[in-house]
Short mmCIF file of C-alpha atoms in Angstrom, two decimals:
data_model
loop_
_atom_site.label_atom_id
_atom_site.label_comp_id
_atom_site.label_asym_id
_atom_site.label_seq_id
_atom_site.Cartn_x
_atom_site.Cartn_y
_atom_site.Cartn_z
CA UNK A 275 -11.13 19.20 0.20
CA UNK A 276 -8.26 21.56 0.23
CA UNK A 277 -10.75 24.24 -0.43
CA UNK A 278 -12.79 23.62 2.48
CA UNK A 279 -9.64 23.24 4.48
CA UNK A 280 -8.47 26.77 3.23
CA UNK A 281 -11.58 28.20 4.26
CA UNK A 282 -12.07 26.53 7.97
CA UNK A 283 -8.61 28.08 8.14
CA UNK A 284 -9.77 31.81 7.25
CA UNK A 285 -13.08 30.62 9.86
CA UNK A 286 -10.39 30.07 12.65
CA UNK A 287 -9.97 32.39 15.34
CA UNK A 288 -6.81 33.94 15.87
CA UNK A 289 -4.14 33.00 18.15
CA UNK A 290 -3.39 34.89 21.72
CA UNK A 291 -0.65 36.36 20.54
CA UNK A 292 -2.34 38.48 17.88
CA UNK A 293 -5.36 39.51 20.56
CA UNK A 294 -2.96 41.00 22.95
CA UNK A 295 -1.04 42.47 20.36
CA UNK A 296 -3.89 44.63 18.81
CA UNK A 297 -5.08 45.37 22.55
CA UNK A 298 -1.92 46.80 23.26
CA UNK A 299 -1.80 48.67 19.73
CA UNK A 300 -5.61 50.03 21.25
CA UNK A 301 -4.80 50.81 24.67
CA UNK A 302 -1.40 53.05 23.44
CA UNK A 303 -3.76 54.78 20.87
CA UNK A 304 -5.73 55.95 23.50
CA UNK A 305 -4.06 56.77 26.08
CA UNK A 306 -3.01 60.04 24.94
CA UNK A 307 -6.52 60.89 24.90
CA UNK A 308 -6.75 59.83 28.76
CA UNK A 309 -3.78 61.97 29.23
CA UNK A 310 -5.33 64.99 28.44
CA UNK A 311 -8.57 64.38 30.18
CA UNK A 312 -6.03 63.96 33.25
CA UNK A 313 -3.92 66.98 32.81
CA UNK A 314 -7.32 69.13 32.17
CA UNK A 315 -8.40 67.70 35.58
CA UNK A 316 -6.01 68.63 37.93
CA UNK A 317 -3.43 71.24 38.64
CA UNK A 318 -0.19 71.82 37.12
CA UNK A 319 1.57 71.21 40.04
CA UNK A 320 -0.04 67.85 40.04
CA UNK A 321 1.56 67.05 36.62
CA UNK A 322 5.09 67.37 38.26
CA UNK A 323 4.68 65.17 40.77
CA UNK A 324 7.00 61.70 40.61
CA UNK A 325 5.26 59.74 40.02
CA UNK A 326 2.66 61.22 38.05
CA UNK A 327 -0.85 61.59 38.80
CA UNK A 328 -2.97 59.11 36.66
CA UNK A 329 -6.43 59.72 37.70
CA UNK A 330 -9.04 62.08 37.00
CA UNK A 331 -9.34 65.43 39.17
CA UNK A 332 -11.89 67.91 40.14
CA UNK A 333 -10.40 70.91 38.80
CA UNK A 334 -12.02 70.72 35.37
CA UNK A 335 -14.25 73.69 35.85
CA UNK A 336 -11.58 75.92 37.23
CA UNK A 337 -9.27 75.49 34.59
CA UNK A 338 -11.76 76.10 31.60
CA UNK A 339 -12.47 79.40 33.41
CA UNK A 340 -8.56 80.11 33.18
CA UNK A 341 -8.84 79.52 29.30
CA UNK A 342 -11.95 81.70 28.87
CA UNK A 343 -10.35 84.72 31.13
CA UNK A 344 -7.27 84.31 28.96
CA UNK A 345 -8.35 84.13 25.39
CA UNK A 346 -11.63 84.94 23.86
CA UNK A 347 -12.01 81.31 22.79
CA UNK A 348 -15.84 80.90 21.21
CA UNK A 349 -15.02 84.17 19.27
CA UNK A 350 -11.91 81.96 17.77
CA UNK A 351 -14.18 78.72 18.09
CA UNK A 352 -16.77 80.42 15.76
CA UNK A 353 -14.12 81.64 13.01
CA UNK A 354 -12.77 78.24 12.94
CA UNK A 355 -16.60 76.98 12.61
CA UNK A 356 -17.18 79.12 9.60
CA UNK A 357 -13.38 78.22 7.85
CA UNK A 358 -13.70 74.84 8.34
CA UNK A 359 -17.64 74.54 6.57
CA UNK A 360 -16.67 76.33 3.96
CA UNK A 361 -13.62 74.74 3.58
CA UNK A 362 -15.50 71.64 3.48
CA UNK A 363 -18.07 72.18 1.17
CA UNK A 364 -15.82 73.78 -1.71
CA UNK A 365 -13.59 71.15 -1.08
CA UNK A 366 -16.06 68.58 -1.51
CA UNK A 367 -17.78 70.80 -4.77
CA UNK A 368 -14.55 71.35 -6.86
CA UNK A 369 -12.98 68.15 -5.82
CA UNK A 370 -15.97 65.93 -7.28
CA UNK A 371 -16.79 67.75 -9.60
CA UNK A 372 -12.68 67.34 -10.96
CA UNK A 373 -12.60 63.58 -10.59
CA UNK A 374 -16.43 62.95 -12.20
CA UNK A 375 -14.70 64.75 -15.26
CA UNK A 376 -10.88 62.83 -14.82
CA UNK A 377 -13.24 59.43 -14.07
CA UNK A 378 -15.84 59.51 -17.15
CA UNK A 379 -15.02 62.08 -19.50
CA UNK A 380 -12.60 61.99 -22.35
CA UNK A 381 -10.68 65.36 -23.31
CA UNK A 382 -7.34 66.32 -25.09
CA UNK A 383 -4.65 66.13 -22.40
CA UNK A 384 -6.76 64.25 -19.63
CA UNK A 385 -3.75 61.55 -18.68
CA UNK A 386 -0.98 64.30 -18.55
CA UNK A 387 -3.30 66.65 -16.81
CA UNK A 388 -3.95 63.60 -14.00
CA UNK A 389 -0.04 62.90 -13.92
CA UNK A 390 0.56 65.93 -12.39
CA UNK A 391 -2.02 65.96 -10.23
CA UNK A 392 -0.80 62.65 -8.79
CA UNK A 393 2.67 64.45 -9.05
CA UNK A 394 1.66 67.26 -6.72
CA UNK A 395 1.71 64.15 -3.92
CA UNK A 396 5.37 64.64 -3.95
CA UNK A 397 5.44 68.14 -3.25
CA UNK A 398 6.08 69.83 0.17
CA UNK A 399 2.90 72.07 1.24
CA UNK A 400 6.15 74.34 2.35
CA UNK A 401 7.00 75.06 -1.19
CA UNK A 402 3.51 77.14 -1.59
CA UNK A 403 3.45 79.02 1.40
CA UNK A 404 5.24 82.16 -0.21
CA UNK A 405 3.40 82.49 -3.45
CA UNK A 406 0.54 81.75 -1.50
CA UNK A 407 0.83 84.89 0.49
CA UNK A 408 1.75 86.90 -2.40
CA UNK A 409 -1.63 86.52 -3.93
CA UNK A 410 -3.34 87.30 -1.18
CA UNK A 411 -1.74 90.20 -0.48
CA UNK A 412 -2.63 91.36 -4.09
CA UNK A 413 -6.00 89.88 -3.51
CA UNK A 414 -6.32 92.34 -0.54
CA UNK A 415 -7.29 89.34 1.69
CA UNK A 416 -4.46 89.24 4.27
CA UNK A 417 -5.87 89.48 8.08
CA UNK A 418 -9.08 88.68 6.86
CA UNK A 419 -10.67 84.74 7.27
CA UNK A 420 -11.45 84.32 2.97
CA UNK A 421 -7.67 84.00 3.15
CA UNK A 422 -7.66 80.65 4.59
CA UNK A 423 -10.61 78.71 2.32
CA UNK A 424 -9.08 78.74 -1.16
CA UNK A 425 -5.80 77.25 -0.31
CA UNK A 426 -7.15 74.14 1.15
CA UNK A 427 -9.00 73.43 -2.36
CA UNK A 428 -6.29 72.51 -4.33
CA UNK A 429 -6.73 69.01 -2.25
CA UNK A 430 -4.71 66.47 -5.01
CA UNK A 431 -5.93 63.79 -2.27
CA UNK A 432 -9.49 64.71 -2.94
CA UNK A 433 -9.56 64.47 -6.54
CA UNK A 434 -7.62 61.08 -6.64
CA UNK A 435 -9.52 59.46 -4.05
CA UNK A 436 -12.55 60.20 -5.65
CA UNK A 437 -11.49 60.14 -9.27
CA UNK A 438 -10.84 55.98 -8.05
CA UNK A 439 -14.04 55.82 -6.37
CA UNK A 440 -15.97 57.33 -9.55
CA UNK A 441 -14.09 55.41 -12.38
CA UNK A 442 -15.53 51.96 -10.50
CA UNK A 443 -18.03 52.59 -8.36
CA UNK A 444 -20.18 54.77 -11.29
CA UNK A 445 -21.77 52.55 -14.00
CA UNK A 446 -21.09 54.12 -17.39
CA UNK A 447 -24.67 52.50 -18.48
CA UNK A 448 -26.57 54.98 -15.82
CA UNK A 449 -24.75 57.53 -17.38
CA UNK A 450 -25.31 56.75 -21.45
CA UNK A 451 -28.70 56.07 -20.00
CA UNK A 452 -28.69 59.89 -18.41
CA UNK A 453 -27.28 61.52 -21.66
CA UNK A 454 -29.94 59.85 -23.53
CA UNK A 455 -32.54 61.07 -21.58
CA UNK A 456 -30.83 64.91 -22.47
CA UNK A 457 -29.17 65.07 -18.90
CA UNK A 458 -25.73 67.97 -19.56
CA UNK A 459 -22.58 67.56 -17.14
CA UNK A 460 -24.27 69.21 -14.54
CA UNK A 461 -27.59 67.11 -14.33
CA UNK A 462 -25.60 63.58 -14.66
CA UNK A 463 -22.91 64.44 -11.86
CA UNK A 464 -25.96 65.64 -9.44
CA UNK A 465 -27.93 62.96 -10.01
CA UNK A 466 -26.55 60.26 -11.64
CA UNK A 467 -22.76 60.59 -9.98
CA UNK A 468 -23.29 62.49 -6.28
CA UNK A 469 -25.67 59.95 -4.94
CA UNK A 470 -23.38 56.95 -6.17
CA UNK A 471 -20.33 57.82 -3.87
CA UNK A 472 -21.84 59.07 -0.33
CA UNK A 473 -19.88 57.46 1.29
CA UNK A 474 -17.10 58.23 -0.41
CA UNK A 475 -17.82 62.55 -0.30
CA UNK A 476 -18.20 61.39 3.64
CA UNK A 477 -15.24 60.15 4.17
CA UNK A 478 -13.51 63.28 2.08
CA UNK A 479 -15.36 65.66 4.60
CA UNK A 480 -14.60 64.70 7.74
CA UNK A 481 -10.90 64.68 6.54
CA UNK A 482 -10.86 68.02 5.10
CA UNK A 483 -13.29 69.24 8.00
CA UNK A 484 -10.75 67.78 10.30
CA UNK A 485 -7.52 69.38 8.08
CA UNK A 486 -8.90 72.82 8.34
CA UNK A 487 -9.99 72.81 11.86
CA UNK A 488 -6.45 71.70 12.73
CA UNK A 489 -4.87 73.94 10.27
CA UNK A 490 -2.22 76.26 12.58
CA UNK A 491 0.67 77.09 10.33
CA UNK A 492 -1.53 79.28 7.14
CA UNK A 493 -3.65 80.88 9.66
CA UNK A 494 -0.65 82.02 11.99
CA UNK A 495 0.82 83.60 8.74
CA UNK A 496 -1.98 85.13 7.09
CA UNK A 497 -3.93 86.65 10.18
CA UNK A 498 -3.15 89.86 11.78
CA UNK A 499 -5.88 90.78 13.18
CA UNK A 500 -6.72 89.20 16.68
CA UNK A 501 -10.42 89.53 16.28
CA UNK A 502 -9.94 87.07 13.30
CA UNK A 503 -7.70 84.47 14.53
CA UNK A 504 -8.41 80.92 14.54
CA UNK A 505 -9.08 78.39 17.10
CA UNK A 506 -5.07 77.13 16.66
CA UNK A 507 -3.70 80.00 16.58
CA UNK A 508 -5.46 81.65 19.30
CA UNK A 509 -4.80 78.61 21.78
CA UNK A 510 -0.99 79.11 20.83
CA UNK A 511 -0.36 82.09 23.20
CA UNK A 512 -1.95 80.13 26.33
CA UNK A 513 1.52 78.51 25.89
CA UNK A 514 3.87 81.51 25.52
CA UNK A 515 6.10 82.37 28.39
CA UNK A 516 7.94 81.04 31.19
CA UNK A 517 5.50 79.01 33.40
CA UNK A 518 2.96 77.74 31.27
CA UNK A 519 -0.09 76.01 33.24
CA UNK A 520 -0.18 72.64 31.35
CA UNK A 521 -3.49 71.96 32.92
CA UNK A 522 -5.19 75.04 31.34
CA UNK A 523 -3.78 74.58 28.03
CA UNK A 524 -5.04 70.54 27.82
CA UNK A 525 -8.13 72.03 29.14
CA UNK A 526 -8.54 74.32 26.02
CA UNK A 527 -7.23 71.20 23.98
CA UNK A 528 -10.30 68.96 25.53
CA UNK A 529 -12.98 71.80 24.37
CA UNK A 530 -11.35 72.28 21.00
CA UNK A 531 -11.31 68.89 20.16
CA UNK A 532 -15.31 68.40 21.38
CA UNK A 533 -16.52 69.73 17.68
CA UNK A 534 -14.43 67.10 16.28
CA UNK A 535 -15.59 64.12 18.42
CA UNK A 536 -19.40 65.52 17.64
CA UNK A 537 -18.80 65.30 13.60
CA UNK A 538 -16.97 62.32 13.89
CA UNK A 539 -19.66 60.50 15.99
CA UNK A 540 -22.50 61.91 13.35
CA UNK A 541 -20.88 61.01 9.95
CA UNK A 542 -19.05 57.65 11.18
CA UNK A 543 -21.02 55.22 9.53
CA UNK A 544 -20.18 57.11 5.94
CA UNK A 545 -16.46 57.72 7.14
CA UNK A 546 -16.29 53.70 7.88
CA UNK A 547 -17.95 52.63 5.03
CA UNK A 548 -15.81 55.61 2.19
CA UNK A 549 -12.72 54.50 3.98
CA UNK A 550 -13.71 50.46 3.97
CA UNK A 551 -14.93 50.16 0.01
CA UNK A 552 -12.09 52.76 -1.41
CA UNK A 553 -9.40 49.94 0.63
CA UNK A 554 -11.44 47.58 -1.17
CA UNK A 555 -11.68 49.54 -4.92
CA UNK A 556 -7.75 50.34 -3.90
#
């Protein structure tokens, strides 16, 4: 009886309270969003007024010509394309490809090797900035957009997220059952281990897709040549000065954060479902 009880209770709807509380949580999530869609719409001088103005205007148009006249922004829009894919796809390579072996393979040194991985959490990205730029500068890469991919795939994230995913979510019988069959490393993570955790590799590429599109501080330190500069940093100097027009620069914001909406919307249902079982495996 108390069982049944128990669950009716988990069955019951929840209270009033709790309903306004996570619309209020939703409606102050979004309204920044609605905040820039109003400052792109209207004028700056609109912005100043007191109050505010909260609705949408017509001056869309004329302020996404002010950004293109300004900055050459689908020059910057198509080196940020090209960091952020490749970014994404080495990130996704290396980083499965280190937690399939941390996840099913034994080898001298594996659990102090994966301690400091999980150490690196602790450190400040800060602290690598400097020898970062070092090696490039030996490498020969500075100013040029190589400079900003291999940085991003030292992702300690990546490899524990998945390295959890892998350890439960991959059946050590499918792989005994692979090696017996003659399948190496390489044959029983493509297609014994990749096809196990989709959604998993999903939800790790939209957030490194999402980390190197936003990336600002690297690419403002390693690029010197304007041709080369990123989506970021480029949108930077439509705020330097005295002056700024607020409505141009959410403007630019809106269009640089369209690419982001479009991968979101097509890779959702493997970002929900990654994010949903690893809360679950967590």
């Amino acid at each position: 009886m108390s069982t049944v009880n128990r669950a009716q209770r988990r069955r019951r709807p929840r209270g009033l309270g709790t309903h306004l509380l996570l619309a209020t949580a939703v409606l102050l999530s979004i309204f920044p969003f609605y905040w820039t869609i109003v400052m792109a719409t209207n004028t700056t001088k609109d912005i100043y007024k007191s109050p505010p103005k909260m609705t949408f205007g017509s001056h869309l148009l004329e302020n996404i010509r002010h950004v293109l006249d300004t900055v050459d922004f689908f020059g910057s829009m198509l080196n940020t394309v090209i960091v952020a894919v490749a970014t994404t796809v080495l990130v996704l390579l290396v980083d499965s490809i280190a937690a399939f072996t941390f996840a099913k393979f034994d080898f001298p040194g594996r659990k102090w090797l994966f301690g400091l991985l999980i150490g690196f959490f602790m450190l400040p990205l800060q602290l690598a900035i400097i020898p970062q730029y070092l090696i490039m500068v030996d490498l020969g890469w500075v100013g040029s957009l190589q400079a900003l991919v291999p940085p991003a795939l030292a992702n300690a994230f990546g490899i524990f997220w998945l390295r959890q995913y892998i350890t439960t979510g991959v059946p050590d019988e499918l792989l005994d059952a692979a090696r017996m069959d003659g399948c190496g490393f390489l044959r029983q993570y493509w297609h014994v281990c990749v096809p196990t955790i989709r959604p998993a590799l999903s939800f790790l590429g939209i957030f490194a897709f999402v980390g190197a599109w936003n990336d600002y501080i690297w690419p403002l330190i390693v690029l010197n040549n304007p041709d080369k500069l990123t989506l970021q940093v480029s949108l930077a100097q439509l705020n330097i000065g005295h002056g700024t027009d607020y409505s141009m620069v959410m403007a630019a914001v809106l269009m640089a954060s369209a690419p982001l909406v479009l991968v979101f919307a097509l890779f959702a249902r493997g970002f929900i479902a990654g994010a949903t079982e690893g809360a679950v495996r967590g």
